[in-house]
Short mmCIF file of C-alpha atoms in Angstrom, two decimals:
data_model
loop_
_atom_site.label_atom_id
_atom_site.label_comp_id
_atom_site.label_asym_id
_atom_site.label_seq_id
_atom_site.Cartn_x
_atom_site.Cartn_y
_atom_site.Cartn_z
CA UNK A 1436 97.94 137.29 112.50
CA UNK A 1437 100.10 134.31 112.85
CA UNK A 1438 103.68 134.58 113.99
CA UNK A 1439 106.32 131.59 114.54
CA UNK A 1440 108.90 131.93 117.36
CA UNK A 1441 111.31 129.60 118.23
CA UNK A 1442 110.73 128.15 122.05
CA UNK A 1443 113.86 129.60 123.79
CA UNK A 1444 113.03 131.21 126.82
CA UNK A 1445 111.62 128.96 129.79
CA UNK A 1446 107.61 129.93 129.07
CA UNK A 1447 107.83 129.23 125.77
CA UNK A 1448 109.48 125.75 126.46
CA UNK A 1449 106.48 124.72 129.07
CA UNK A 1450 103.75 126.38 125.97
CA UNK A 1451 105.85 123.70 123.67
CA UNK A 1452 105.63 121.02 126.14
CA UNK A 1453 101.88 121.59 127.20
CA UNK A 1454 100.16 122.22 124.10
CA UNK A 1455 99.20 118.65 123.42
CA UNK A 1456 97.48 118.33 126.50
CA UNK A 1457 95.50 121.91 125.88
CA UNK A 1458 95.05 120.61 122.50
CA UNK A 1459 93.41 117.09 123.40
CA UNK A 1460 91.95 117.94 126.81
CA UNK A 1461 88.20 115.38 126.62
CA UNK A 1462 89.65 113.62 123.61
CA UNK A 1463 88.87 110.26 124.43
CA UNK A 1464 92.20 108.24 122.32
CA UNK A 1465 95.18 110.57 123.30
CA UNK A 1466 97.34 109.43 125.87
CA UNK A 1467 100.17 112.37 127.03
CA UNK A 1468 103.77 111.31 127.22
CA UNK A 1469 105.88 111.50 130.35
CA UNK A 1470 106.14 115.46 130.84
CA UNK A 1471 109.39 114.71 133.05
CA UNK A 1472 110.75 112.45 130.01
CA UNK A 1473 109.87 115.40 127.24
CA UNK A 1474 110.93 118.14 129.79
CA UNK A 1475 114.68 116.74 129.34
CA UNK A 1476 114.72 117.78 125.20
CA UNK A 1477 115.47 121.37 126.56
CA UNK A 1478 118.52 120.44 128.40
CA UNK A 1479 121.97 121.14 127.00
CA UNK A 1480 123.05 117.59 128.06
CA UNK A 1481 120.18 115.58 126.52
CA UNK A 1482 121.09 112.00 125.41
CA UNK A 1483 120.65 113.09 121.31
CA UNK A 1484 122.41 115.95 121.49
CA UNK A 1485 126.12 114.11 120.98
CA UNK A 1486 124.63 113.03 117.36
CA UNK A 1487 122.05 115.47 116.44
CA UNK A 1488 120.54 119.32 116.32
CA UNK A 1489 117.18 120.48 117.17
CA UNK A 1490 115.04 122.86 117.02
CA UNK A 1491 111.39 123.09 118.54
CA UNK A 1492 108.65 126.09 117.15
CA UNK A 1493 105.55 127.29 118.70
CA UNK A 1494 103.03 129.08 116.74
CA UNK A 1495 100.56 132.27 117.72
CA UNK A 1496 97.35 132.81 116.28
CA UNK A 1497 96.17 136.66 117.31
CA UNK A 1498 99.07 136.07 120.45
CA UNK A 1499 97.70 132.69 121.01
CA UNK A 1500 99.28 129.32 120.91
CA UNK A 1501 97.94 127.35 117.66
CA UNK A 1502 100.40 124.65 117.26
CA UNK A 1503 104.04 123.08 117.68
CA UNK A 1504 106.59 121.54 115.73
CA UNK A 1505 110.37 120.21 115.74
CA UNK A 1506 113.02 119.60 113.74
CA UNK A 1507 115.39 117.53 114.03
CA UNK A 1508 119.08 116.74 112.17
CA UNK A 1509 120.05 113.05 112.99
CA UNK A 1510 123.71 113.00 111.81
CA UNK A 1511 123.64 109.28 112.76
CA UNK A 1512 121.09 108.46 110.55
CA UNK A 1513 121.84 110.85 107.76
CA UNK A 1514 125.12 109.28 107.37
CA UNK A 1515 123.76 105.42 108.02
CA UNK A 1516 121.42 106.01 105.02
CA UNK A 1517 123.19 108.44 102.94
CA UNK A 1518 120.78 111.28 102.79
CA UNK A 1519 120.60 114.97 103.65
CA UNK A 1520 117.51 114.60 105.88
CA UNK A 1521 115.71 117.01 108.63
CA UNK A 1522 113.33 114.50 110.20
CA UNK A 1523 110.00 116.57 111.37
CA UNK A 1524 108.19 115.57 115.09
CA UNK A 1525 106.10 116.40 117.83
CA UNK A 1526 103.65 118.80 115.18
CA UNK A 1527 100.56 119.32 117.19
CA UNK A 1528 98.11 122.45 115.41
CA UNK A 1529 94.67 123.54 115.93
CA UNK A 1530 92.21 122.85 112.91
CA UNK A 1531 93.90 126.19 111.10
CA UNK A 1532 96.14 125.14 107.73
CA UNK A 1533 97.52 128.77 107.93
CA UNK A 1534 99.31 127.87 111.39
CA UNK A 1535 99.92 124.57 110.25
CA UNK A 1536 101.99 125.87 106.66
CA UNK A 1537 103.51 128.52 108.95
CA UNK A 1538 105.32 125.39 111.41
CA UNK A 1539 106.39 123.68 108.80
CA UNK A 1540 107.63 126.92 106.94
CA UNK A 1541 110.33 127.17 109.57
CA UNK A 1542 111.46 123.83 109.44
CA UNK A 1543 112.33 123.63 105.86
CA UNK A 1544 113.95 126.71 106.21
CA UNK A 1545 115.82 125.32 109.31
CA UNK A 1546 116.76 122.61 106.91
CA UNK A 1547 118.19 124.29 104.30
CA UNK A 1548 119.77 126.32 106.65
CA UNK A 1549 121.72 123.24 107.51
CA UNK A 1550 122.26 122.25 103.42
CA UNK A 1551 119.73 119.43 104.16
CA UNK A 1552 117.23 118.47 101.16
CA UNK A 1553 114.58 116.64 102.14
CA UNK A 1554 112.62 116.51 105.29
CA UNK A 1555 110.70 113.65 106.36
CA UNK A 1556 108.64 112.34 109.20
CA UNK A 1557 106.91 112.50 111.88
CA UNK A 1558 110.43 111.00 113.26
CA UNK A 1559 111.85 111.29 116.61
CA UNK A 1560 115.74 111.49 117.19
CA UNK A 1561 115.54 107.36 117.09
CA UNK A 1562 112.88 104.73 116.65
CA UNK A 1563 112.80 104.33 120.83
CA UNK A 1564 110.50 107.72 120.15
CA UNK A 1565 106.79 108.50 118.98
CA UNK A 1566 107.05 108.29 115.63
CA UNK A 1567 104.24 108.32 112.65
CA UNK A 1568 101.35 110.45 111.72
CA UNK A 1569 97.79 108.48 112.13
CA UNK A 1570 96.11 108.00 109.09
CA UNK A 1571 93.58 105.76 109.84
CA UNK A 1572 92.27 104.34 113.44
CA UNK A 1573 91.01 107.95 115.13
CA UNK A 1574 88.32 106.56 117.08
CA UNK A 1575 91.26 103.65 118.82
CA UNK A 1576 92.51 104.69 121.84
CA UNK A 1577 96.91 105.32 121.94
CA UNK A 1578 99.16 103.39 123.88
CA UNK A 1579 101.73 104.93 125.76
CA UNK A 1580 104.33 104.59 123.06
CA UNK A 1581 102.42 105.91 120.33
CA UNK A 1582 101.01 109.29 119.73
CA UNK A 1583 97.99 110.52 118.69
CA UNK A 1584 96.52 113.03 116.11
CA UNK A 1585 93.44 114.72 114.39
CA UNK A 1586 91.78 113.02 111.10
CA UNK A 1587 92.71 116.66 109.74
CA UNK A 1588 96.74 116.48 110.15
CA UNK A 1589 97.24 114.22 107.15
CA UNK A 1590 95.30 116.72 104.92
CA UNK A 1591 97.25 119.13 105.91
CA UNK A 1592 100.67 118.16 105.29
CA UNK A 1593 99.61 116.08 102.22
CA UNK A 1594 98.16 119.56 100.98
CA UNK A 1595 101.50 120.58 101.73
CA UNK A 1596 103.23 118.98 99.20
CA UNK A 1597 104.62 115.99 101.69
CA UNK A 1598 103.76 112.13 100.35
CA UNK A 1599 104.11 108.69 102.03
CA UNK A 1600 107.24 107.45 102.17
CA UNK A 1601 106.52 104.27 104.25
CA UNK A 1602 103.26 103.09 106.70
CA UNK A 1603 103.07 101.20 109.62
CA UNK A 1604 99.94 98.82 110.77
CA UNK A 1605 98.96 98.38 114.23
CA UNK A 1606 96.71 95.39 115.70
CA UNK A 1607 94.79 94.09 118.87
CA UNK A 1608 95.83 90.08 118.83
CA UNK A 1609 94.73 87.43 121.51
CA UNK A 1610 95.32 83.73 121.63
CA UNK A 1611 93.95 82.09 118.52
CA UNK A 1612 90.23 80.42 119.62
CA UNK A 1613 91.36 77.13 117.82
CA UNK A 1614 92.36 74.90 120.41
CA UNK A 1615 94.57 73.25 117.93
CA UNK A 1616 96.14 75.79 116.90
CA UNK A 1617 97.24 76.82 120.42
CA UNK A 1618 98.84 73.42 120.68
CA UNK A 1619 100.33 73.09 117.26
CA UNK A 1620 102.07 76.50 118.00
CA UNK A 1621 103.77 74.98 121.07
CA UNK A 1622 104.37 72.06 119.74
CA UNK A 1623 106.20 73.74 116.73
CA UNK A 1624 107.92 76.00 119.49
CA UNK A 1625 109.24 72.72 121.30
CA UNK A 1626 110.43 71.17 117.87
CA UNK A 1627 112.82 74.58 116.74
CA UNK A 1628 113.83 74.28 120.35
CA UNK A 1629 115.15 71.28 120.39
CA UNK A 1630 116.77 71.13 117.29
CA UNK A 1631 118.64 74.04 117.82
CA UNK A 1632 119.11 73.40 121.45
CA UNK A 1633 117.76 76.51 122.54
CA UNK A 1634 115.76 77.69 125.63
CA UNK A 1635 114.06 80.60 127.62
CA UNK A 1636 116.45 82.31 129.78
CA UNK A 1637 115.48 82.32 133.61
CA UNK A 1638 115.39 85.57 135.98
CA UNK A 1639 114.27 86.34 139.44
CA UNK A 1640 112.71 90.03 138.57
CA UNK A 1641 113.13 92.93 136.27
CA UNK A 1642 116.58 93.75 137.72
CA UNK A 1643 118.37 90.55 137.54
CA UNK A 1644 116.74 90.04 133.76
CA UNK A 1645 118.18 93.09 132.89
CA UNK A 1646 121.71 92.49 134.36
CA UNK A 1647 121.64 89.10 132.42
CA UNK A 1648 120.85 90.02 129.07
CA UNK A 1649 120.74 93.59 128.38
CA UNK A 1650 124.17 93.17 126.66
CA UNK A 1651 122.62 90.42 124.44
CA UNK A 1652 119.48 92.34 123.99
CA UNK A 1653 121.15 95.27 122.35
CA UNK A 1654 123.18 93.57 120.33
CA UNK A 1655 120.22 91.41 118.65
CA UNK A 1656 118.47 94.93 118.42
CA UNK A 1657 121.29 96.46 116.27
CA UNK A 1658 121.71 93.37 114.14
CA UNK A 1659 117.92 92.88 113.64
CA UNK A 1660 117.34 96.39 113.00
CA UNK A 1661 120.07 97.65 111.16
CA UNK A 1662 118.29 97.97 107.69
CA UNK A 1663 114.64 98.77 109.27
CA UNK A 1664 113.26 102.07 108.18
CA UNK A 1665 114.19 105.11 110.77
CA UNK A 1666 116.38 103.41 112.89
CA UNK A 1667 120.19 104.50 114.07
CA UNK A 1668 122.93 102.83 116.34
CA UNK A 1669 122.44 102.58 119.58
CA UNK A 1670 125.11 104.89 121.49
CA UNK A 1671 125.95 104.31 125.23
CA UNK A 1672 123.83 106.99 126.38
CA UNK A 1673 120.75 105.92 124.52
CA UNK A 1674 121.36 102.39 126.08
CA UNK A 1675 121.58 103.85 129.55
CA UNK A 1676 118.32 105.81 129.02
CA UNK A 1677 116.39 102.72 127.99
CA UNK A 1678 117.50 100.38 130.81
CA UNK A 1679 116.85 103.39 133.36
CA UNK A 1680 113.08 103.02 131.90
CA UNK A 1681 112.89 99.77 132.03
CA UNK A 1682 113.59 99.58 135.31
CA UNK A 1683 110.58 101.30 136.04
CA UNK A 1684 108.48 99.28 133.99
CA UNK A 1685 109.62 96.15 132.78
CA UNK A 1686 107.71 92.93 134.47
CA UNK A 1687 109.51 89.34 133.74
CA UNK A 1688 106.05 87.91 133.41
CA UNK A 1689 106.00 89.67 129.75
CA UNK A 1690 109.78 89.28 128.62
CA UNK A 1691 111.17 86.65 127.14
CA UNK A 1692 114.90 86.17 126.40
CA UNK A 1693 115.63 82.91 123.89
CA UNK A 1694 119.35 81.35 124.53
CA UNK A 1695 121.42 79.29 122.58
CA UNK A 1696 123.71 76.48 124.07
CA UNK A 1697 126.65 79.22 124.51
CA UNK A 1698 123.62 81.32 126.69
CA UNK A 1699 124.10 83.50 124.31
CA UNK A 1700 120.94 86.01 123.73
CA UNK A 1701 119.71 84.97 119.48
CA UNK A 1702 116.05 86.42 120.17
CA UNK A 1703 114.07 88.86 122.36
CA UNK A 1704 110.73 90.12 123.04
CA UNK A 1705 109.91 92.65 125.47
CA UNK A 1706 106.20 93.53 126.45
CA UNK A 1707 105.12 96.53 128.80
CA UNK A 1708 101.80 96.56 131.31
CA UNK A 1709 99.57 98.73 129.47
CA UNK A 1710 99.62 102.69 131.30
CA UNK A 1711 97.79 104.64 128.60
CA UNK A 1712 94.67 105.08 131.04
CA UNK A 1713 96.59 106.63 134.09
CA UNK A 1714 98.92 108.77 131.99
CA UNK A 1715 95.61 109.92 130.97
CA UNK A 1716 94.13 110.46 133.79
CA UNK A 1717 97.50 112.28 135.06
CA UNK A 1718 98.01 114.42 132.11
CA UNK A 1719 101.53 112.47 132.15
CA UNK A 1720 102.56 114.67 135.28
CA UNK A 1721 103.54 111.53 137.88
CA UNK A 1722 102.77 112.50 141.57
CA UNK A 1723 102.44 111.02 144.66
CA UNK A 1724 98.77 111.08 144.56
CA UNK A 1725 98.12 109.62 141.09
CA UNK A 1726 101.52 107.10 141.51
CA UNK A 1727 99.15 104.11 143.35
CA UNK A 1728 97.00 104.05 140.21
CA UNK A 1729 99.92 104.18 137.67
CA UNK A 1730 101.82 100.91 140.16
CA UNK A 1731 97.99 99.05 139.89
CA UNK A 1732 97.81 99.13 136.16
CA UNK A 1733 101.89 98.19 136.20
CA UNK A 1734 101.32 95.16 138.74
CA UNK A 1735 97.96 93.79 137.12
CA UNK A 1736 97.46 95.03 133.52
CA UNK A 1737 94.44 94.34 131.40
CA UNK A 1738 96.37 95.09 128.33
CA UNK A 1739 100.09 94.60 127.42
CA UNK A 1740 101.73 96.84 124.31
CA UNK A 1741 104.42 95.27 122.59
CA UNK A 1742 108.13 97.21 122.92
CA UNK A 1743 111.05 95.51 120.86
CA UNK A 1744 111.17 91.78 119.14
CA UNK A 1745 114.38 91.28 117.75
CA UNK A 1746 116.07 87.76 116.47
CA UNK A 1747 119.08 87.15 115.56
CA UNK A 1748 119.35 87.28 111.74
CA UNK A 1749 121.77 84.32 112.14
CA UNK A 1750 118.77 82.36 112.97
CA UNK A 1751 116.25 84.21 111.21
CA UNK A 1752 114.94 81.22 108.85
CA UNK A 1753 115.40 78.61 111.40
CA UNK A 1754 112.05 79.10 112.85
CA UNK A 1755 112.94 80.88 115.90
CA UNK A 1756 109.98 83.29 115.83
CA UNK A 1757 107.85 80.36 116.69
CA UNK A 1758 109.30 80.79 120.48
CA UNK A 1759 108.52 83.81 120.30
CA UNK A 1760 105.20 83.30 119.20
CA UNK A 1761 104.76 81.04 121.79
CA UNK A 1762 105.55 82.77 124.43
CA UNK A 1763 103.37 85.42 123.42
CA UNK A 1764 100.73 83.52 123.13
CA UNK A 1765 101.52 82.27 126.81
CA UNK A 1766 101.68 85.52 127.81
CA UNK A 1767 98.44 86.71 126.70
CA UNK A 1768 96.74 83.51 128.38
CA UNK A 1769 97.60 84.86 131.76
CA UNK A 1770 95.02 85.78 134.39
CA UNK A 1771 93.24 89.42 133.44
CA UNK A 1772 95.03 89.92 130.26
CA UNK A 1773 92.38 90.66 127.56
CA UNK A 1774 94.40 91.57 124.63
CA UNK A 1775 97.88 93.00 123.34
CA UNK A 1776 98.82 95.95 121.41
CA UNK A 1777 100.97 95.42 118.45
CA UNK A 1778 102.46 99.00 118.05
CA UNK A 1779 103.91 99.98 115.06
CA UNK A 1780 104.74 97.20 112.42
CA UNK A 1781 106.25 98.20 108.85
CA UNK A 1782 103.66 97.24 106.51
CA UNK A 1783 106.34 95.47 104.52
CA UNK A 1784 107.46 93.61 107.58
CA UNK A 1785 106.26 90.00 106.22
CA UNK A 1786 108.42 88.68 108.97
CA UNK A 1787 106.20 90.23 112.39
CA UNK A 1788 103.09 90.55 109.94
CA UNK A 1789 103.09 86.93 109.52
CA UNK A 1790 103.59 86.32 113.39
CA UNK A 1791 100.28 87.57 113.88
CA UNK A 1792 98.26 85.20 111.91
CA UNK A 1793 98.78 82.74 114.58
CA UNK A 1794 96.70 84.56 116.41
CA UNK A 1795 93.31 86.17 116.63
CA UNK A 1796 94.40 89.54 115.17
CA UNK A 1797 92.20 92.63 114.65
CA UNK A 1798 93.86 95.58 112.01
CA UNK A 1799 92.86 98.27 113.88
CA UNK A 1800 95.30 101.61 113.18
CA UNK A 1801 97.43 102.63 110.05
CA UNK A 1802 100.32 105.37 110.65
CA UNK A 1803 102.74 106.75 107.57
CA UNK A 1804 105.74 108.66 107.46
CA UNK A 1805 105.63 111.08 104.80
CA UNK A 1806 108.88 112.79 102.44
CA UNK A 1807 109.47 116.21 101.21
CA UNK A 1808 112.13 117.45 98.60
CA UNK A 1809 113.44 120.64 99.01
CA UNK A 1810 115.34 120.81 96.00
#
């Protein structure tokens, strides 16, 4: 018998939150989130809750858990797009398409609950969350900022009546093995720098870069984002939570902030240390035994994952991503670093896909957000 119950009381909320980790224990590729991070969707005062509803499901197979799934309404973005959306997330299910049409059962009827007409996803409340369902790339490892899923959940929810609505394309890049083309990226970089008298902005450490630009930094973010698929404005809580985690793990050795001859911020890219292997280690539950290991991989990373790259759309065909470019490139050179993550890049993105030819790129995951009507 299968039965869906919505996760109210406190033991139900830890079954939501702990699933994954039951679900994926020896899987090789999944990396856990922070549990302290996804512990705070059950408070009352969480950051989303001023612009959205949600509502998280567990499901019981003969009294056992079988899967997981939320829903979420994102006023924000319902009304920045103009749709009647309930944006589907953290679905996690054992190999069972009964439990799996039961989870997503209750949302849609969540969402029409709520008038809503479609429902789409896997979304988070913004796109600072996990957010698309693997469809290709099982046997490549997560990063931190990504989740991971069975080859099975796209033939389930495709079976479900759910098709793509948009993909994203993940690569591994290092520095290009041409010599020449090393040095005709930063000589490009030097030319678009020059003729639009711009420069790398200085820091001491994480602290002080963030005190300089953060102000800048959102602000190219909701310019360079605005029509980019998922996203939503940036409130004042959502910026607080995002410098808070950046405090934490933000290293001016893989930032770079690109100023104009006001010092005002026209471009960004910000890079993270690679943590998937001791989050995996730690089952994402930080203590002060497994801390040292997380602060090693943090101070001298073998891998960085690319966060956010924003420019200025002001200066968007002036050749600005060449800096950026650059400085990636420089960035990867650095003692111990063996590659970078991409993330998530809309296939569509010509812009960011483009980047990457200047480098030695390898294609190596695919993840899609898929749309259902309701009426």
């Amino acid at each position: 018998m299968i039965e869906v119950r919505e996760a109210l009381s406190r033991r139900q909320q830890k079954e939501f939150l702990e699933f994954p980790n039951h679900l994926y224990k020896g899987n090789p590729y999944y990396v856990p989130p922070l549990y302290l991070d996804e512990k705070k969707i059950f408070r009352k005062d969480y950051v989303y809750y001023d612009t959205c509803e949600a509502v998280y499901f567990n499901a019981y197979r003969d009294g056992r858990m079988a899967g997981r799934i939320s829903g979420i309404l994102q006023r924000s973005s319902n009304e920045k797009w103009g749709q009647k959306r309930v944006r589907f997330t953290r679905f996690d299910v054992i190999e069972d398409f009964e439990v799996a049409a039961a989870l997503f059962k209750a949302v849609e009827d969540w969402a029409r609950s709520k008038g809503m007409e479609e429902v789409c996803g896997p979304l988070g409340f913004s796109d600072l969350e996990r957010e698309g369902l693997l469809i290709d790339g099982f046997d490549q490892m997560s990063t931190f900022e990504e989740a991971y899923n069975y080859d099975y959940y796209p033939k389930f929810i495709e079976k479900l009546g759910y098709a793509k609505e948009v993909d994203w394309v993940e690569s591994q890049i290092r520095p290009s093995s041409d010599p020449g083309t090393r040095a005709e990226l930063k000589s490009m970089a030097d030319f678009v720098s020059r003729r639009y008298h711009l420069r790398i902005g200085e820091s001491k450490n994480a602290k002080d870069f963030l005190a300089r630009y953060k102000d800048g930094f959102f602000d190219i973010l909701d310019r360079s984002y605005e029509k980019i698929y998922g996203t939503v404005p940036f409130t004042e809580g959502m910026k607080k939570m995002m410098i808070d985690n950046f405090n934490l793990i933000i290293d001016t050795r893989f930032v770079a902030a690109v100023l104009n001859e006001q010092n005002r911020v026209i471009a960004m890219g910000i890079c993270f240390p690679c943590i998937a292997k001791p989050m995996q280690k730690c089952g994402g539950h930080i203590t002060p035994w497994n801390l040292p290991g997380l602060l090693r991989a943090i101070k001298k990373p073998e891998v960085i994952d690319f966060g956010l790259i924003g420019v200025d759309p002001e200066y968007a065909n002036r050749g600005v991503s060449v800096i950026l470019a650059n400085g990636i490139s420089e960035m990867l050179s650095k003692p111990g670093i063996k590659y970078a993550d991409t993330n998530l890049n809309l296939e569509d993105n010509a812009e960011i896909l483009n980047l990457w030819k200047r480098f030695d790129a390898r294609r190596n995951k695919r993840r899609r957000s898929y749309l259902k009507k309701l009426v």
